[in-house]
Amino acid sequence: MKNRIEKILQNRELNLGFLIFILLIIVTIRAPKFLELSNVERIVNDTAILIMVASGQLLVILTGGIDLSVGSTIAFSGMAASMMNQYYPGIPVYLVLLSGILIGTALGAFNGVCVAFGKIPPVITTLGTMSIFRGLTFVMSKGQWVTAHEMTESFMNIPKGRFFLIPNLTAWAILICIIMFYFIRYTRHGREIYAIGGNKTAAHFVGVSEKKVNFMVFTILGALCGLAGVMWTARYAAAVNETAAGFELQTVAACVLGGVSMAGGAGALTGVIMGSLFLGIINNALPVVNLSPFYQMAIQGFVVLTAIVANVLMEQRNEKQLLNRRRQ
Amino acid sequence: MNERLQHVSQDRLINETNIREILIEMVTKWEFILILLFLGVIIFFSNASPYFLDYFNMMNTTFNFMEKAIMALPMIFAIMCGDIDISIASTLALSSFGMGLASSMGAGTPEIVIIGLSIGIVAGVFNGLLVTGLKIPAIAVTLGSQSLFRGISQAFLEDKAFTKYPESFGYFGQGYVGDSLIPFELVLFLVLAVIMGFLLHKTAYGRKVYAIGNSSTAARFSGVSVNRIRFTNLVLNGLFAGIAAVLLTSRIGSTRPNIAVGWDMEAITLVVLGGVSIIGGKGNIFGVIIAVFLLGYLKFGMGLLNFSAKSMIITTGFLLIAAVLIPEMLNTVKAKRKLRKQQG
């Protein structure tokens, strides 16, 4: 019994879930409307894009890398898709969506080539492509926006409708999560990501190709960014050049909150989903509890830091306990 | 007789290949490529625009990039040790906020400067304690403090701005040294670069930084207090962000919460472009100094030719990737040559 309780206490996802629960209680006491079904649905829908992209960022961080070009990739593919919709309204929407995803994939693959074959550290590569992709977005659009009345109705409806009872955007996020969950847990390539992140040399000796894995994770993340880009522009009915600026740090923060180790090799998808939801709740709760939006950034920073520190302290405690048990 | 001649000629052959190899070594060095690039930029733009090669213009445009350059100096140390600080621009914002607050409460120039620098140091200590005390990767810590620091100044400033500073405070960011046309910021940067260069290349501290960069574990086993040095690096980053805050606040004469957004990335770009390897143990201060002026004058020249700001961003991005890719490729070629020679 005692062991079981200890195990529950050590489970990071459960801890985060508990934290979310407390947060929800505090917010609901101040504003009972917060927990109404429609509001919960809205929060999840607001967080859906973050969940999709953060699950891709998880793969990159698992290998020990980081992708800072996420926001720019979203902006570029979103802009490309909406311009396609603007100039060729006749093209069916699913083709626009598909090409958005393909463009994102191509950008991600470029990152992947630089990291895997050019041997450029991920931070440097994506710091560079962050500027390049953002700059190319401006060049492509000539600084113009694509606004709601220039988009077709069906394009803007991509994230809007409902799949059975679930809002489309949320349904997409759930679909991605299921695929990712299966991919990470039960496929060989998914396990190889953990192997590379855990111990590169050991992974090399059992025949895991680091190049292949690095290329793969960046490409997958690129594809997810492409999807997110289309969703983003369609949802807000505007393709702006500054779309998703700073979003990369949100995705990394969601991973870190979810207990993913920045050194690579450790982390779970459930944690990342919880971390994203946690950020989403904070962002949505501030206006509800009448806190000025100017506080949002500080609170987010504070929460992220607290979560990281709590995470590390807990880990160190666990290690000590393990050590003690071994000594006995 | 014949034999001896053969020996001599062989010796000469060896000497010649040595010289050739040394030459190849020098030409393939990243600093050399940087200098070439720099000269290329100067020659190209002085031909393209009559306003480029003007003493007054060339001096004055340094105002635009000296603050970032100053923040890049301690970043060399952090990056060499495998750390990174992406919170320096936010530290700058927080420090600028503190100075604005002090100024609005009637503080004089010396007090304002002291407050600005101390906020930078405190921010650096905060990062350093979390990174070395709790063993959290620097990128995770500074990711959090990036929002925290800027968030604090945003929470207090909201949509307002501090715009009242004493007149003498304006000297740091706008003044010239004596009667010359040399900006104070430029001189300060050069002085700081000399100090940091001395620290990096001529002191035990610098040697230890290189040691940590090559192998943190090996450094620890040979008695280097790795954590203390990494801590000091992060504090230095905070302090220099404070210095940059003084200069920038003085130059633009106001504090807004969005001051210097994205400058942490620009400072890191300068360091990486300067040939400092993020994997550690490689790089020197000269490369970074050349990179500072290369990028600064490139932007100046492109501005003169009416290039849009966006094409500059793209160029910077490509340069960043090229900065790592080209030496990597040259090294591969070199290694292949050596292999072929050994086999042959």
XYZ file of C-alpha atoms in Angstrom:
672
model
C 0.000 0.000 0.000
C 2.703 2.409 1.041
C 4.633 1.537 -2.054
C 1.660 2.185 -4.231
C 1.110 5.645 -2.739
C 4.771 6.406 -3.223
C 4.540 5.326 -6.831
C 1.575 7.604 -7.398
C 3.457 10.485 -5.799
C 6.347 9.848 -8.113
C 4.230 9.843 -11.234
C 4.932 13.135 -12.918
C 1.802 13.190 -15.053
C -0.395 12.588 -12.024
C 1.364 15.378 -10.169
C 0.783 17.749 -13.028
C -2.834 16.611 -13.209
C -3.164 17.403 -9.523
C -1.673 20.844 -10.134
C -4.171 21.471 -12.925
C -6.963 20.348 -10.609
C -5.915 22.851 -7.919
C -5.602 25.598 -10.521
C -9.099 24.804 -11.785
C -10.531 24.913 -8.245
C -8.942 28.297 -7.518
C -10.202 29.766 -10.773
C -13.666 28.261 -10.390
C -14.052 29.667 -6.878
C -13.443 33.132 -8.276
C -15.429 32.621 -11.432
C -17.889 29.680 -11.388
C -18.564 30.115 -15.094
C -15.092 28.855 -15.872
C -16.025 25.203 -15.586
C -19.074 25.364 -17.790
C -18.940 22.864 -20.598
C -18.827 25.469 -23.347
C -15.888 27.206 -21.699
C -13.954 23.999 -21.133
C -14.559 23.119 -24.748
C -13.224 26.524 -25.778
C -10.092 26.155 -23.686
C -9.322 22.731 -25.118
C -9.977 24.039 -28.604
C -7.680 27.008 -27.960
C -4.957 24.651 -26.811
C -5.383 22.143 -29.640
C -2.769 23.751 -31.916
C -0.285 23.949 -29.053
C -0.847 20.261 -28.277
C -0.255 19.240 -31.890
C 2.977 21.165 -32.265
C 4.244 20.413 -28.757
C 3.867 16.685 -29.412
C 6.217 17.147 -32.358
C 8.573 19.290 -30.320
C 8.610 16.412 -27.817
C 10.247 14.168 -30.422
C 12.962 16.715 -31.139
C 13.647 17.354 -27.466
C 13.754 13.602 -26.819
C 16.744 13.372 -29.146
C 18.413 16.111 -27.120
C 17.721 18.831 -29.673
C 15.379 21.796 -29.831
C 13.481 23.466 -32.655
C 13.244 27.234 -32.459
C 11.910 27.646 -35.993
C 8.463 26.284 -35.117
C 6.728 29.671 -35.113
C 8.279 30.682 -38.440
C 7.398 27.350 -40.046
C 3.781 27.785 -38.944
C 3.740 31.306 -40.320
C 5.240 30.284 -43.669
C 3.028 27.280 -44.330
C -0.053 29.114 -43.071
C 0.700 32.046 -45.339
C 1.415 29.792 -48.310
C -1.825 27.868 -47.841
C -3.953 30.968 -47.462
C -2.352 32.656 -50.466
C -3.080 29.548 -52.475
C -6.664 29.796 -51.287
C -6.763 33.499 -52.093
C -5.454 33.282 -55.665
C -6.922 29.923 -56.634
C -10.197 29.675 -54.733
C -11.198 26.793 -56.989
C -8.733 24.345 -55.496
C -10.522 21.990 -53.090
C -9.841 22.692 -49.459
C -8.374 19.314 -48.648
C -5.700 19.922 -51.298
C -4.880 23.281 -49.715
C -4.610 21.596 -46.344
C -2.437 18.875 -47.816
C -0.100 21.331 -49.512
C 0.172 23.308 -46.282
C 1.286 20.137 -44.536
C 3.703 19.322 -47.375
C 5.257 22.789 -47.250
C 5.739 22.434 -43.504
C 7.263 19.010 -44.086
C 9.702 20.462 -46.594
C 10.793 23.184 -44.185
C 11.163 20.632 -41.405
C 13.155 18.397 -43.735
C 15.489 21.319 -44.458
C 16.134 21.611 -40.712
C 16.593 17.867 -40.603
C 19.150 17.866 -43.407
C 21.150 20.643 -41.736
C 21.161 18.865 -38.386
C 21.606 15.292 -39.572
C 23.873 15.673 -42.581
C 25.360 19.141 -42.114
C 26.166 18.302 -38.480
C 25.013 21.758 -37.388
C 23.752 21.746 -33.791
C 19.914 21.974 -33.661
C 19.957 25.274 -31.742
C 22.056 26.952 -34.423
C 20.206 25.426 -37.363
C 16.792 26.401 -36.106
C 17.953 29.795 -34.901
C 19.044 30.413 -38.477
C 15.950 28.959 -40.119
C 13.787 30.875 -37.659
C 15.007 34.054 -39.360
C 15.067 32.555 -42.831
C 11.525 31.160 -42.788
C 10.112 34.298 -41.203
C 11.916 36.443 -43.755
C 10.699 34.250 -46.616
C 7.146 34.624 -45.322
C 7.475 38.378 -45.738
C 9.059 38.013 -49.157
C 6.341 35.638 -50.351
C 3.494 37.823 -49.104
C 5.267 41.101 -49.958
C 4.324 42.190 -46.448
C 0.604 41.890 -47.205
C -1.952 40.059 -45.117
C -4.559 37.619 -46.315
C -7.741 38.688 -44.586
C -11.061 36.999 -43.948
C -12.860 38.298 -47.025
C -10.071 37.039 -49.286
C -10.430 33.479 -48.016
C -13.109 31.074 -49.139
C -15.798 30.016 -46.706
C -14.786 26.375 -46.870
C -11.159 27.212 -46.016
C -12.184 29.045 -42.873
C -14.468 26.157 -42.000
C -11.643 23.619 -41.735
C -11.227 24.004 -37.972
C -14.751 25.222 -37.314
C -17.136 22.316 -37.821
C -17.769 19.417 -35.548
C -16.713 15.828 -35.852
C -19.550 14.011 -34.076
C -19.755 16.105 -30.916
C -16.154 17.295 -30.795
C -15.028 20.561 -32.396
C -12.952 19.837 -35.493
C -9.757 21.383 -34.194
C -9.907 19.342 -31.009
C -10.654 16.250 -33.062
C -7.519 16.868 -35.123
C -5.467 17.239 -31.968
C -6.887 14.003 -30.561
C -6.129 12.196 -33.822
C -2.546 13.474 -33.814
C -2.131 12.482 -30.179
C -3.355 8.938 -30.828
C -1.005 8.536 -33.793
C 1.899 10.004 -31.847
C 1.165 7.863 -28.821
C 1.232 4.732 -30.937
C 4.303 5.905 -32.843
C 6.356 6.725 -29.766
C 5.356 3.678 -27.759
C 4.941 0.810 -30.163
C 6.984 1.394 -33.315
C 10.664 0.762 -33.805
C 11.370 4.296 -34.992
C 9.615 5.710 -31.958
C 11.768 3.675 -29.610
C 14.872 4.676 -31.556
C 14.203 8.308 -30.630
C 14.457 7.405 -26.958
C 17.553 5.336 -27.630
C 19.357 8.252 -29.289
C 18.363 10.652 -26.538
C 19.304 8.247 -23.775
C 22.756 7.240 -24.940
C 24.055 8.070 -28.395
C 27.016 5.727 -28.286
C 24.995 2.761 -27.076
C 22.326 3.478 -29.679
C 24.994 3.594 -32.368
C 26.355 0.214 -31.317
C 22.973 -1.475 -31.489
C 22.573 -0.126 -35.003
C 20.380 2.926 -34.569
C 21.259 5.550 -37.152
C 21.469 8.940 -35.465
C 21.258 10.735 -38.801
C 18.049 9.002 -39.748
C 16.409 9.676 -36.400
C 17.430 13.345 -36.369
C 16.142 13.833 -39.884
C 12.918 12.045 -39.019
C 12.031 14.053 -35.910
C 12.563 17.419 -37.582
C 10.539 16.358 -40.596
C 7.646 15.123 -38.453
C 7.663 18.364 -36.477
C 7.698 20.293 -39.756
C 4.632 18.395 -40.976
C 2.807 19.145 -37.735
C 3.766 22.813 -38.052
C 2.364 22.820 -41.575
C -0.924 21.419 -40.318
C -0.903 23.898 -37.445
C -0.203 26.751 -39.865
C -3.283 26.003 -41.951
C -5.382 25.564 -38.824
C -4.071 28.790 -37.329
C -4.752 30.996 -40.347
C -8.131 29.378 -41.000
C -9.196 29.675 -37.388
C -8.279 33.314 -36.926
C -9.329 34.027 -40.527
C -6.156 35.997 -41.176
C -2.706 35.108 -42.431
C -0.410 37.666 -40.861
C 3.344 37.751 -41.307
C 3.840 37.725 -37.540
C 1.726 34.585 -37.083
C 2.910 32.463 -34.168
C 5.917 34.641 -33.330
C 7.301 33.304 -30.054
C 5.195 30.166 -30.306
C 8.312 27.969 -30.288
C 8.961 28.889 -26.686
C 5.390 27.977 -25.762
C 5.878 24.524 -27.227
C 9.161 24.064 -25.399
C 7.573 25.334 -22.200
C 4.735 22.816 -22.589
C 7.296 20.029 -22.895
C 9.341 21.236 -19.941
C 6.191 21.574 -17.826
C 5.253 18.050 -18.824
C 8.478 16.769 -17.364
C 10.398 16.223 -20.587
C 14.116 16.340 -19.924
C 15.913 18.936 -22.027
C 18.931 16.642 -22.083
C 16.889 14.137 -24.072
C 15.830 10.561 -23.576
C 13.104 11.092 -20.987
C 9.565 12.344 -21.355
C 6.077 11.184 -22.210
C 3.344 12.406 -24.501
C 0.762 12.485 -21.697
C 2.973 14.929 -19.818
C 3.236 17.203 -22.843
C -0.553 17.189 -23.320
C -1.013 18.087 -19.657
C 1.661 20.774 -19.903
C -0.069 22.302 -22.922
C -3.443 22.227 -21.183
C -1.879 23.828 -18.127
C -0.553 26.721 -20.220
C -3.897 26.967 -22.009
C -5.811 27.156 -18.728
C -3.526 29.875 -17.392
C -3.902 31.939 -20.550
C -7.671 31.585 -20.476
C -8.088 31.989 -16.737
C -6.348 35.339 -16.332
C -9.075 37.454 -17.940
C -11.756 35.398 -16.185
C -10.361 36.142 -12.726
C -9.933 39.800 -13.642
C -6.159 39.799 -13.723
C -4.738 42.277 -16.170
C -3.385 40.600 -19.325
C -0.161 42.466 -18.670
C 0.514 39.934 -15.921
C 0.261 36.987 -18.254
C 3.882 36.846 -19.318
C 5.277 37.165 -15.799
C 2.908 34.544 -14.434
C 3.724 32.165 -17.249
C 7.437 32.587 -16.655
C 7.000 32.107 -12.939
C 4.902 28.967 -13.421
C 7.349 27.452 -15.903
C 10.302 28.066 -13.611
C 8.440 26.705 -10.590
C 7.450 23.602 -12.512
C 11.018 22.996 -13.672
C 12.397 23.417 -10.173
C 9.718 21.184 -8.628
C 10.426 18.607 -11.283
C 14.130 18.551 -10.603
C 13.740 18.493 -6.834
C 11.348 15.563 -7.094
C 13.711 13.702 -9.361
C 16.614 14.234 -7.002
C 14.503 12.999 -4.090
C 13.566 9.899 -6.016
C 17.170 9.209 -6.886
C 18.162 9.510 -3.255
C 15.416 7.086 -2.237
C 16.553 4.641 -4.864
C 20.092 4.910 -3.591
C 18.988 4.337 -0.001
C 16.960 1.312 -0.987
C 19.948 -0.145 -2.779
C 22.106 0.375 0.276
C 19.646 -1.540 2.442
C 77.119 12.329 -53.260
C 74.030 11.324 -55.137
C 72.469 9.914 -52.035
C 73.064 13.103 -50.116
C 71.480 15.147 -52.859
C 68.464 12.972 -52.726
C 68.208 13.534 -48.990
C 68.424 17.272 -49.376
C 65.796 17.370 -52.050
C 63.534 15.198 -49.932
C 64.024 17.556 -47.020
C 63.125 20.472 -49.186
C 60.073 18.600 -50.387
C 58.950 18.056 -46.834
C 59.538 21.711 -46.002
C 57.572 22.820 -48.996
C 54.612 20.622 -48.167
C 54.772 21.928 -44.619
C 54.511 25.497 -45.789
C 51.724 24.522 -48.111
C 49.897 22.765 -45.329
C 50.310 25.713 -43.009
C 48.950 27.964 -45.735
C 45.989 25.659 -46.292
C 45.452 25.526 -42.553
C 45.409 29.317 -42.390
C 43.161 29.803 -45.395
C 40.630 27.301 -44.156
C 40.437 28.937 -40.737
C 37.081 30.510 -40.049
C 38.563 33.863 -38.969
C 40.279 34.154 -42.327
C 37.018 33.545 -44.160
C 35.361 36.133 -41.930
C 37.996 38.732 -42.753
C 37.568 37.979 -46.450
C 33.811 38.332 -46.097
C 34.287 41.604 -44.225
C 36.571 43.006 -46.914
C 34.115 41.810 -49.533
C 31.296 43.665 -47.811
C 33.352 46.857 -47.567
C 34.478 46.719 -51.198
C 31.056 45.809 -52.539
C 29.126 48.497 -50.691
C 31.685 51.261 -51.191
C 31.298 50.625 -54.911
C 27.538 50.365 -54.711
C 26.905 53.469 -52.650
C 28.906 56.689 -52.372
C 27.685 57.190 -48.810
C 29.102 53.944 -47.458
C 32.807 54.693 -47.131
C 32.287 57.898 -45.203
C 34.110 58.286 -41.886
C 31.170 59.975 -40.180
C 28.662 57.375 -41.415
C 30.877 54.459 -40.566
C 31.353 55.742 -37.027
C 27.733 56.639 -36.472
C 26.273 53.405 -37.689
C 28.085 51.575 -34.884
C 25.422 52.988 -32.551
C 23.046 50.485 -34.121
C 24.864 47.345 -33.131
C 27.156 48.085 -30.184
C 24.684 47.064 -27.475
C 24.149 43.653 -29.051
C 27.885 43.318 -29.541
C 28.495 43.981 -25.855
C 25.966 41.315 -24.887
C 27.701 38.863 -27.210
C 31.026 39.088 -25.315
C 30.138 37.072 -22.188
C 27.907 34.816 -24.295
C 31.148 33.418 -25.772
C 32.039 32.030 -22.355
C 28.602 30.558 -21.723
C 28.323 28.942 -25.134
C 31.815 27.530 -24.900
C 30.874 25.802 -21.659
C 27.847 24.272 -23.370
C 25.384 26.668 -21.735
C 23.273 29.323 -23.354
C 21.448 32.365 -22.016
C 18.303 33.284 -23.920
C 17.128 35.649 -21.186
C 19.610 38.494 -21.732
C 17.225 40.645 -23.738
C 14.644 40.242 -20.997
C 17.283 41.062 -18.402
C 17.948 44.196 -20.415
C 14.243 45.043 -20.291
C 14.032 44.451 -16.543
C 17.156 46.497 -15.920
C 15.875 49.307 -18.116
C 12.614 49.198 -16.185
C 14.498 49.526 -12.892
C 16.435 52.500 -14.215
C 13.272 54.164 -15.446
C 11.610 53.658 -12.081
C 14.622 55.080 -10.255
C 14.787 58.017 -12.617
C 11.094 58.790 -12.203
C 11.644 58.854 -8.449
C 14.332 61.462 -8.916
C 17.563 59.476 -8.871
C 20.667 61.020 -10.436
C 22.739 59.511 -13.239
C 25.225 57.556 -11.041
C 22.423 55.938 -9.044
C 20.547 55.028 -12.211
C 23.600 53.348 -13.694
C 24.334 51.454 -10.479
C 20.734 50.241 -10.318
C 20.816 49.162 -13.938
C 24.023 47.178 -13.505
C 22.933 45.584 -10.226
C 19.641 44.391 -11.663
C 21.655 42.737 -14.422
C 23.891 41.031 -11.883
C 20.922 39.876 -9.779
C 19.269 38.406 -12.855
C 22.500 36.616 -13.735
C 22.849 35.250 -10.206
C 19.249 34.037 -10.349
C 19.914 32.126 -13.571
C 23.266 30.878 -12.349
C 21.889 29.525 -9.083
C 19.152 27.600 -10.842
C 21.508 26.217 -13.487
C 24.404 25.165 -11.280
C 22.672 24.752 -7.909
C 19.809 22.616 -9.123
C 21.560 21.223 -12.212
C 18.870 22.349 -14.652
C 19.956 22.872 -18.277
C 20.607 26.554 -18.967
C 18.237 26.624 -21.917
C 15.314 25.481 -19.760
C 16.080 27.960 -16.980
C 16.612 30.953 -19.216
C 13.520 30.049 -21.225
C 11.533 30.528 -18.029
C 13.362 33.620 -16.859
C 12.966 35.104 -20.330
C 9.218 35.377 -19.769
C 9.597 36.125 -16.071
C 11.965 39.089 -16.406
C 10.188 40.728 -19.304
C 6.867 39.826 -17.723
C 7.761 41.687 -14.541
C 8.552 44.874 -16.408
C 5.405 44.426 -18.471
C 3.251 43.843 -15.385
C 4.392 47.122 -13.832
C 4.685 49.237 -16.949
C 1.511 47.961 -18.638
C 1.159 50.144 -21.735
C 3.008 53.107 -20.281
C 6.637 54.061 -20.727
C 9.330 55.830 -18.752
C 10.648 58.685 -20.778
C 12.177 61.017 -18.208
C 15.909 60.652 -17.757
C 18.447 63.185 -16.524
C 20.282 64.994 -19.297
C 23.718 63.733 -18.278
C 22.408 60.150 -18.560
C 22.138 60.641 -22.308
C 25.911 60.619 -22.720
C 26.326 56.832 -22.485
C 24.275 56.042 -25.545
C 24.567 59.263 -27.526
C 27.879 60.829 -26.588
C 31.184 60.959 -28.405
C 34.596 60.677 -26.850
C 36.014 64.167 -26.436
C 35.682 66.239 -29.579
C 36.228 63.296 -31.878
C 33.594 61.554 -33.959
C 34.170 58.305 -32.122
C 31.041 57.191 -30.235
C 31.424 56.385 -26.553
C 29.600 53.086 -27.146
C 32.211 51.960 -29.668
C 35.088 52.778 -27.322
C 33.349 51.009 -24.442
C 32.816 47.936 -26.603
C 36.468 47.832 -27.630
C 37.625 48.227 -24.028
C 35.282 45.483 -22.843
C 36.362 43.268 -25.743
C 40.000 43.683 -24.743
C 39.162 42.838 -21.122
C 37.098 39.797 -22.066
C 39.686 38.725 -24.616
C 42.377 38.922 -21.942
C 40.149 36.930 -19.596
C 39.511 34.289 -22.234
C 42.973 33.911 -23.706
C 45.464 34.956 -21.046
C 44.086 33.837 -17.699
C 43.548 30.555 -15.901
C 39.847 31.289 -15.978
C 39.835 31.288 -19.758
C 41.848 28.075 -19.969
C 39.339 26.440 -17.666
C 36.495 27.605 -19.899
C 38.202 25.884 -22.846
C 38.749 22.787 -20.731
C 35.081 22.619 -19.791
C 34.134 23.124 -23.402
C 36.261 20.193 -24.512
C 35.081 17.857 -21.816
C 33.211 18.927 -18.750
C 33.837 15.600 -17.046
C 37.557 15.612 -17.744
C 37.778 19.199 -16.490
C 36.023 18.261 -13.263
C 38.313 15.298 -12.694
C 41.367 17.486 -13.171
C 40.231 19.836 -10.434
C 38.380 22.563 -12.302
C 35.397 23.768 -10.296
C 33.087 23.520 -13.276
C 29.991 24.794 -11.528
C 31.672 27.897 -10.165
C 32.878 28.873 -13.639
C 29.531 28.217 -15.283
C 27.905 30.288 -12.536
C 30.333 33.164 -13.103
C 29.657 33.004 -16.839
C 25.946 33.453 -16.321
C 26.496 36.309 -13.874
C 28.749 37.980 -16.446
C 25.961 37.593 -18.988
C 23.594 39.346 -16.600
C 26.086 42.127 -15.890
C 26.744 42.775 -19.573
C 23.018 42.785 -20.262
C 22.883 45.487 -17.560
C 25.615 47.464 -19.332
C 23.737 47.128 -22.614
C 20.586 48.270 -20.821
C 22.321 51.450 -19.660
C 23.529 52.185 -23.187
C 20.287 51.401 -24.966
C 18.071 53.220 -22.459
C 20.340 56.207 -22.652
C 20.376 56.101 -26.442
C 16.631 55.913 -27.049
C 15.763 57.809 -23.882
C 12.774 55.663 -22.993
C 11.788 52.347 -21.472
C 9.024 50.232 -22.899
C 8.320 46.610 -22.005
C 9.079 45.501 -25.558
C 12.549 47.025 -25.518
C 15.147 44.869 -27.300
C 12.824 41.954 -28.081
C 14.730 39.181 -29.843
C 18.159 40.561 -29.071
C 19.214 37.422 -27.225
C 19.012 35.556 -30.507
C 20.997 38.308 -32.245
C 23.753 38.175 -29.645
C 23.925 34.395 -29.979
C 24.053 34.798 -33.759
C 27.104 37.054 -33.418
C 28.863 34.506 -31.228
C 28.149 31.561 -33.507
C 28.997 33.559 -36.616
C 32.280 34.415 -34.893
C 33.204 30.755 -34.991
C 32.506 29.809 -31.382
C 31.355 26.216 -31.378
C 28.253 25.426 -29.411
C 29.636 21.933 -28.947
C 32.367 23.633 -27.011
C 36.077 24.169 -26.826
C 36.442 26.054 -30.081
C 36.547 29.721 -30.941
C 38.205 32.958 -29.965
C 37.342 36.557 -29.330
C 38.716 37.914 -32.608
C 36.254 35.923 -34.637
C 33.376 37.388 -32.687
C 34.696 40.944 -33.016
C 35.049 40.523 -36.789
C 31.549 39.023 -36.922
C 30.182 42.059 -35.054
C 31.524 44.503 -37.621
C 30.791 42.224 -40.561
C 27.134 41.934 -39.664
C 26.861 45.549 -38.577
C 28.270 46.970 -41.794
C 26.402 44.433 -43.897
C 23.148 45.688 -42.405
C 24.252 49.302 -42.827
C 25.157 48.748 -46.470
C 21.973 46.861 -47.252
C 20.027 49.657 -45.592
C 21.790 52.216 -47.811
C 20.812 50.206 -50.881
C 17.197 50.107 -49.719
C 17.065 46.402 -49.026
C 14.100 45.574 -46.842
C 14.625 44.604 -43.236
C 13.350 41.147 -44.080
C 16.019 40.373 -46.635
C 18.573 41.252 -43.958
C 16.957 38.748 -41.614
C 17.180 36.068 -44.294
C 20.828 36.907 -44.953
C 21.634 36.698 -41.262
C 19.956 33.298 -41.039
C 21.910 31.930 -43.990
C 25.165 33.355 -42.642
C 24.490 31.636 -39.330
C 24.081 28.250 -40.965
C 27.021 28.855 -43.292
C 29.173 29.785 -40.312
C 28.917 26.246 -39.022
C 28.553 24.408 -42.294
C 31.586 25.818 -44.128
C 34.248 25.005 -41.488
C 32.639 21.589 -41.082
C 32.900 20.916 -44.805
C 36.459 22.246 -44.972
C 37.436 19.957 -42.126
C 35.968 16.971 -43.927
C 37.908 17.843 -47.063
C 41.070 18.274 -45.002
C 40.603 14.951 -43.276
C 40.066 13.217 -46.612
C 43.227 14.754 -48.044
C 45.208 13.605 -45.058
C 43.812 10.108 -45.373
C 44.660 9.972 -49.051
C 48.174 11.174 -48.339
C 48.674 8.530 -45.681
C 47.430 5.821 -47.985
C 49.457 7.149 -50.899
